[in-house]
Coordinates of C-alpha atoms in Angstrom, one line a residue:
M1267 CA 67.9 152.5 89.3
R1268 CA 67.2 155.6 87.2
Q1269 CA 68.9 158.9 88.1
S1270 CA 67.4 162.3 87.5
R1271 CA 68.0 164.0 84.2
R1272 CA 69.2 166.9 86.3
L1273 CA 72.1 165.0 87.7
L1274 CA 72.8 163.0 84.5
S1275 CA 73.1 166.3 82.6
T1276 CA 75.6 167.7 85.1
E1277 CA 79.3 167.2 84.5
D1278 CA 81.4 165.7 87.3
Y1279 CA 82.2 168.1 90.1
L1280 CA 85.6 169.4 89.2
F1281 CA 87.3 168.9 92.6
S1282 CA 86.0 165.4 93.0
F1283 CA 87.5 164.6 89.7
I1284 CA 90.8 166.1 90.8
D1285 CA 90.8 164.0 93.9
R1286 CA 90.3 160.8 91.8
A1287 CA 93.1 161.9 89.4
R1288 CA 95.5 162.5 92.3
A1289 CA 94.7 159.1 93.8
L1290 CA 95.5 157.5 90.4
A1291 CA 98.7 159.4 90.2
E1292 CA 99.7 158.3 93.7
Q1293 CA 98.9 154.7 92.9
G1294 CA 101.3 155.1 89.9
G1295 CA 104.1 156.1 92.2
L1296 CA 104.0 159.8 91.6
A1297 CA 103.7 162.6 94.2
P1298 CA 101.5 165.2 92.5
I1299 CA 101.5 168.8 93.6
A1300 CA 97.8 169.4 94.3
L1301 CA 96.8 173.0 93.6
G1302 CA 93.1 172.1 93.3
V1303 CA 90.6 172.4 96.1
G1304 CA 91.6 175.0 98.7
D1305 CA 92.2 172.7 101.6
C1306 CA 94.4 174.5 104.1
D1307 CA 97.5 172.5 105.2
L1308 CA 98.0 174.4 108.4
P1309 CA 96.2 173.5 111.7
T1310 CA 93.4 175.6 113.1
P1311 CA 94.8 178.0 115.7
E1312 CA 94.9 176.4 119.2
H1313 CA 92.8 179.1 120.9
I1314 CA 89.9 178.3 118.5
V1315 CA 90.3 174.5 119.0
A1316 CA 90.4 175.2 122.8
G1317 CA 87.1 177.1 122.5
A1318 CA 85.5 174.1 120.7
R1319 CA 86.9 171.7 123.3
E1320 CA 85.4 173.6 126.1
A1321 CA 82.0 173.9 124.4
V1322 CA 81.7 170.2 123.5
G1323 CA 81.0 169.4 127.2
D1324 CA 78.2 171.9 127.5
A1325 CA 74.9 170.0 127.3
L1326 CA 73.3 173.1 125.7
H1327 CA 75.2 172.3 122.5
H1328 CA 74.0 168.7 122.5
R1329 CA 70.6 169.8 121.3
Y1330 CA 69.5 171.2 118.0
P1331 CA 71.0 174.7 117.4
P1332 CA 68.8 177.7 116.4
Y1333 CA 68.0 177.6 112.6
A1334 CA 69.5 181.0 112.1
G1335 CA 72.6 180.2 114.1
T1336 CA 73.5 181.0 117.7
R1337 CA 73.1 184.5 118.9
E1338 CA 76.8 184.4 119.9
L1339 CA 78.0 183.6 116.4
R1340 CA 75.6 186.1 114.7
E1341 CA 76.7 188.9 117.0
A1342 CA 80.4 188.0 116.5
A1343 CA 79.8 188.1 112.7
T1344 CA 78.1 191.5 113.1
A1345 CA 81.1 192.8 115.1
F1346 CA 83.5 191.4 112.5
L1347 CA 81.7 193.1 109.6
A1348 CA 81.7 196.5 111.5
R1349 CA 85.4 196.2 112.6
R1350 CA 86.8 194.9 109.3
F1351 CA 84.6 196.6 106.6
G1352 CA 82.7 199.4 108.4
V1353 CA 79.4 197.5 107.5
R1354 CA 76.6 197.8 110.1
T1355 CA 74.2 194.8 110.3
D1356 CA 71.5 193.6 112.5
A1357 CA 72.3 190.2 114.0
E1358 CA 68.6 189.4 114.3
T1359 CA 67.5 190.1 110.7
Q1360 CA 70.6 190.5 108.5
V1361 CA 72.9 187.6 109.5
V1362 CA 72.5 183.8 109.2
A1363 CA 75.0 181.1 110.2
T1364 CA 75.9 178.6 107.5
L1365 CA 77.6 175.2 107.0
G1366 CA 80.6 176.8 105.5
S1367 CA 79.6 178.9 102.4
K1368 CA 79.2 176.2 99.8
E1369 CA 75.8 174.9 101.0
A1370 CA 74.4 178.4 101.5
M1371 CA 75.5 179.6 98.1
A1372 CA 74.0 176.5 96.5
H1373 CA 70.7 176.9 98.4
L1374 CA 70.3 180.6 97.6
A1375 CA 69.0 179.8 94.1
L1376 CA 66.2 177.8 95.6
G1377 CA 64.8 180.9 97.2
F1378 CA 65.1 183.3 94.3
V1379 CA 65.3 181.5 91.0
D1380 CA 62.4 180.2 88.9
P1381 CA 62.6 178.4 85.5
G1382 CA 63.3 180.9 82.7
D1383 CA 65.0 183.4 85.0
V1384 CA 68.6 184.5 84.2
V1385 CA 71.5 184.1 86.6
L1386 CA 74.6 186.0 85.8
V1387 CA 77.8 184.0 86.5
P1388 CA 81.3 185.2 86.0
D1389 CA 83.6 183.2 83.6
P1390 CA 85.7 181.7 85.0
A1391 CA 84.0 181.0 88.4
Y1392 CA 83.4 178.5 91.2
P1393 CA 81.2 175.8 89.7
V1394 CA 78.5 175.8 92.3
Y1395 CA 77.1 179.2 91.2
A1396 CA 76.1 177.8 87.7
T1397 CA 75.2 174.3 88.7
W1398 CA 72.5 175.2 91.2
A1399 CA 71.1 177.9 88.9
R1400 CA 70.7 175.3 86.2
W1401 CA 69.1 172.8 88.6
C1402 CA 66.5 175.5 89.4
G1403 CA 65.8 175.9 85.7
A1404 CA 67.5 179.2 85.2
D1405 CA 69.4 180.3 82.1
V1406 CA 73.0 180.8 83.1
V1407 CA 74.5 183.8 81.3
R1408 CA 78.3 183.9 81.5
V1409 CA 79.9 187.3 82.1
P1410 CA 83.5 187.1 81.0
L1411 CA 86.3 188.3 83.2
R1412 CA 89.0 189.8 81.0
E1413 CA 92.4 190.9 82.0
S1414 CA 91.9 194.1 79.9
N1415 CA 89.2 195.0 82.3
G1416 CA 91.0 194.0 85.5
F1417 CA 89.1 190.7 85.6
L1418 CA 85.9 192.7 86.5
P1419 CA 82.6 192.2 84.8
D1420 CA 81.8 194.7 82.1
L1421 CA 78.4 195.9 83.2
D1422 CA 77.9 198.0 80.1
A1423 CA 78.3 194.9 77.9
I1424 CA 75.4 193.0 79.6
D1425 CA 72.4 192.9 77.2
H1426 CA 69.4 195.0 78.5
D1427 CA 67.0 192.0 78.0
V1428 CA 69.3 189.7 79.9
A1429 CA 69.6 192.2 82.8
R1430 CA 65.8 192.6 82.8
R1431 CA 65.4 188.8 83.3
A1432 CA 68.2 188.4 85.8
K1433 CA 67.5 187.4 89.4
L1434 CA 71.0 186.8 90.7
F1435 CA 74.5 188.2 89.9
W1436 CA 77.4 186.3 91.4
V1437 CA 80.7 188.0 92.1
C1438 CA 83.8 186.9 94.0
Y1439 CA 86.6 189.3 95.1
P1440 CA 89.3 188.6 95.9
N1441 CA 88.6 186.5 92.9
N1442 CA 88.9 182.8 92.4
P1443 CA 90.7 181.9 90.2
T1444 CA 92.2 185.2 88.8
A1445 CA 93.3 186.7 92.2
A1446 CA 91.9 190.1 91.0
L1447 CA 90.6 192.7 93.5
A1448 CA 87.4 194.7 93.0
T1449 CA 87.6 198.4 93.7
T1450 CA 85.0 200.3 95.7
E1451 CA 84.2 202.2 92.6
F1452 CA 83.2 199.0 90.8
F1453 CA 81.1 197.8 93.7
D1454 CA 79.4 201.2 93.8
R1455 CA 78.5 200.8 90.1
L1456 CA 77.4 197.2 90.6
A1457 CA 75.0 198.2 93.4
Q1458 CA 73.4 200.8 91.2
F1459 CA 73.2 198.3 88.3
A1460 CA 71.5 195.8 90.6
L1461 CA 69.0 198.3 92.1
E1462 CA 68.1 199.5 88.6
H1463 CA 67.3 196.0 87.4
D1464 CA 66.0 194.5 90.6
I1465 CA 68.9 191.9 90.8
L1466 CA 70.2 190.3 94.0
V1467 CA 74.0 190.5 94.0
A1468 CA 75.5 187.4 95.7
S1469 CA 79.1 188.2 96.8
D1470 CA 81.4 185.3 97.6
L1471 CA 83.9 186.8 100.1
A1472 CA 85.7 183.6 101.2
Y1473 CA 89.1 185.2 100.5
S1474 CA 88.6 188.5 102.3
E1475 CA 91.7 188.1 104.5
I1476 CA 93.9 186.5 101.9
Y1477 CA 95.7 189.4 100.3
Y1478 CA 99.3 190.5 99.9
D1479 CA 99.6 194.1 98.7
G1480 CA 98.0 197.4 99.5
E1481 CA 94.7 197.9 101.3
P1482 CA 92.5 195.1 102.6
P1483 CA 89.8 194.1 100.1
P1484 CA 86.5 195.9 100.5
S1485 CA 83.0 194.4 101.0
F1486 CA 80.3 194.9 98.5
L1487 CA 77.9 195.6 101.4
A1488 CA 79.8 198.8 102.1
S1489 CA 78.6 200.4 98.9
P1490 CA 75.6 202.7 98.9
G1491 CA 72.4 200.7 98.4
A1492 CA 74.2 197.3 98.6
M1493 CA 72.3 196.3 101.8
E1494 CA 69.1 196.6 99.8
C1495 CA 70.3 194.4 96.9
G1496 CA 73.1 192.2 98.2
I1497 CA 74.0 189.2 100.3
E1498 CA 77.5 188.3 101.1
F1499 CA 79.0 184.9 102.0
H1500 CA 81.8 184.5 104.5
S1501 CA 83.6 181.3 105.4
L1502 CA 86.1 180.7 108.2
S1503 CA 87.7 178.0 106.1
K1504 CA 90.5 180.1 104.6
T1505 CA 91.1 182.8 107.2
Y1506 CA 91.4 180.4 110.2
N1507 CA 92.3 177.1 108.5
M1508 CA 88.9 175.6 109.3
P1509 CA 87.7 173.9 106.1
G1510 CA 86.7 170.7 107.9
W1511 CA 84.7 172.5 110.5
R1512 CA 82.0 173.6 108.0
V1513 CA 81.0 176.9 109.5
G1514 CA 80.5 180.4 108.1
F1515 CA 77.8 183.1 107.8
A1516 CA 75.9 185.1 105.3
A1517 CA 74.9 188.8 105.8
G1518 CA 73.1 191.5 103.8
S1519 CA 69.6 192.4 102.8
S1520 CA 67.1 191.4 105.4
T1521 CA 64.9 190.0 102.6
A1522 CA 67.6 187.9 101.2
V1523 CA 68.7 186.6 104.6
T1524 CA 65.1 185.8 105.5
V1525 CA 64.7 183.8 102.3
L1526 CA 67.9 181.9 102.9
R1527 CA 66.9 181.2 106.5
A1528 CA 63.6 179.8 105.2
I1529 CA 65.4 177.5 102.7
K1530 CA 67.8 176.3 105.4
T1531 CA 64.9 175.4 107.8
Q1532 CA 63.8 172.9 105.1
T1533 CA 67.2 171.5 104.3
D1534 CA 69.5 171.4 107.4
S1535 CA 69.5 171.7 111.2
G1536 CA 72.5 173.9 111.6
T1537 CA 76.1 173.5 112.6
F1538 CA 77.0 171.9 115.9
G1539 CA 76.8 174.5 118.6
A1540 CA 80.3 173.9 119.9
I1541 CA 81.6 174.6 116.4
Q1542 CA 79.6 177.8 116.3
H1543 CA 81.1 178.8 119.6
A1544 CA 84.6 178.2 118.2
A1545 CA 83.7 180.3 115.1
A1546 CA 82.6 183.1 117.3
R1547 CA 85.9 183.0 119.1
A1548 CA 87.7 183.1 115.7
L1549 CA 85.7 186.1 114.5
T1550 CA 86.5 188.1 117.7
D1551 CA 90.1 187.1 117.5
H1552 CA 92.6 189.6 118.8
T1553 CA 95.7 187.4 118.4
G1554 CA 96.6 188.7 115.0
Y1555 CA 96.5 185.3 113.4
P1556 CA 95.3 186.4 109.9
D1557 CA 98.5 188.6 109.8
R1558 CA 100.7 185.6 110.5
L1559 CA 98.8 183.4 108.0
R1560 CA 99.3 186.0 105.3
A1561 CA 103.0 186.1 106.2
T1562 CA 103.3 182.4 105.7
Y1563 CA 101.5 182.5 102.4
R1564 CA 103.6 185.4 101.3
D1565 CA 106.8 183.4 102.0
R1566 CA 105.5 180.5 100.0
M1567 CA 104.6 182.7 97.1
R1568 CA 108.1 184.1 97.0
V1569 CA 109.6 180.6 96.9
L1570 CA 107.2 179.5 94.2
C1571 CA 107.8 182.6 92.1
A1572 CA 111.6 182.3 92.5
C1573 CA 111.8 178.8 91.2
S1574 CA 109.2 178.8 88.5
A1575 CA 107.5 180.6 85.7
F1576 CA 104.5 181.6 87.9
P1577 CA 103.7 185.3 87.9
R1578 CA 103.4 186.9 91.3
P1579 CA 99.7 187.2 92.3
V1580 CA 98.2 190.5 93.3
S1581 CA 96.0 189.3 96.1
A1582 CA 94.7 185.8 96.7
R1583 CA 96.8 182.7 97.3
R1584 CA 95.8 180.8 94.2
R1585 CA 95.1 181.8 90.6
G1586 CA 95.0 180.1 87.2
L1587 CA 98.7 179.9 86.4
P1588 CA 100.9 178.5 83.7
A1589 CA 102.6 175.3 84.8
A1590 CA 106.3 175.5 85.9
D1591 CA 109.1 173.6 84.3
G1592 CA 108.8 169.9 85.0
L1593 CA 105.1 170.1 85.7
R1594 CA 102.3 169.8 83.1
R1595 CA 98.6 170.4 83.5
L1596 CA 96.3 167.5 83.8
R1597 CA 94.6 167.2 80.4
T1598 CA 92.0 164.5 81.0
D1599 CA 88.3 165.0 80.9
R1600 CA 86.0 165.1 83.9
R1601 CA 84.5 161.6 83.3
G1602 CA 87.3 159.9 85.1
R1603 CA 89.7 158.9 82.3
P1604 CA 93.0 158.2 84.2
P1605 CA 96.0 160.4 83.6
D1606 CA 99.1 159.0 82.0
P1607 CA 101.0 157.7 85.0
S1608 CA 104.3 158.4 83.2
R1609 CA 103.7 162.1 83.3
P1610 CA 104.3 164.3 86.3
L1611 CA 101.4 166.6 86.9
A1612 CA 100.1 169.6 88.7
L1613 CA 96.4 169.5 89.7
T1614 CA 95.4 173.1 89.3
R1615 CA 92.9 175.7 90.3
G1616 CA 90.0 175.6 92.6
Y1617 CA 88.2 176.6 95.7
Q1618 CA 86.0 174.9 98.3
G1619 CA 83.8 177.2 100.4

């Protein structure tokens, strides 16, 4: 059976490869430290689980959910954005529920990108940004994130012709994998750059609540003009330990949200209503759980930094780091060659939305 050239030309998904490598290492009697996909190891808070448990028995949720997501979830998302970032959105036209953030970020390209368009992707970055841009026939232009520039894209270095052809510009702050934070000044400049060149900024904000020092990270949507040129993706996976629940939301430009909603009507039928109810409960949380989660991660970070060569991160809980003594990076390719079972290994870097 012949596969599509599209798939054959795509390298193995990084985190699937890491899972296979970990399984091989475990078969060889090793206990690898997996720092790959961001799969939270703490349980979902009980008050959120209880909300889902209550909603499962409601026959209303046994039917197809609304394509845009339940009103309850969209209004909870709107309230969260206002409370946390000072961003005002209309739940009817500027918010859409998603199956986590990965599927929505992947599908965004289907609504905006044609063959020959340019998609600006940071380097390094979550693989999905570039993969789906290429699958839509776009030219992926990598925008380097250099430490000398605070791991922010250098907007002045982007070629004018490239900017003219660009349809999407992906950003992620707090950044995976560098842990860098974007400033409001950078977001303001990015919004003006996007408006000048008619580019949609796609902001991946999965790590909005995973920070250690200083002020909470800002939202791109809070910048002047950003609601006209931006869409932001939020996932409950990291903030509330819900990666297996597959629920999140996107918010921003009414045009961008309408396009994403249209794509989703053709590709999925939404998240189970009981899960959306639980997500709404999480977003209206007043238990202070994110503060407790950050405290746990901060304690882990201190232990890690105390016993290894890892530098202390500024914000997010994972970054591309040098291996500690006794651990070496996995150095096999993505085509499944097994690691040497005699070597201890650390499976490093990654994020799942």
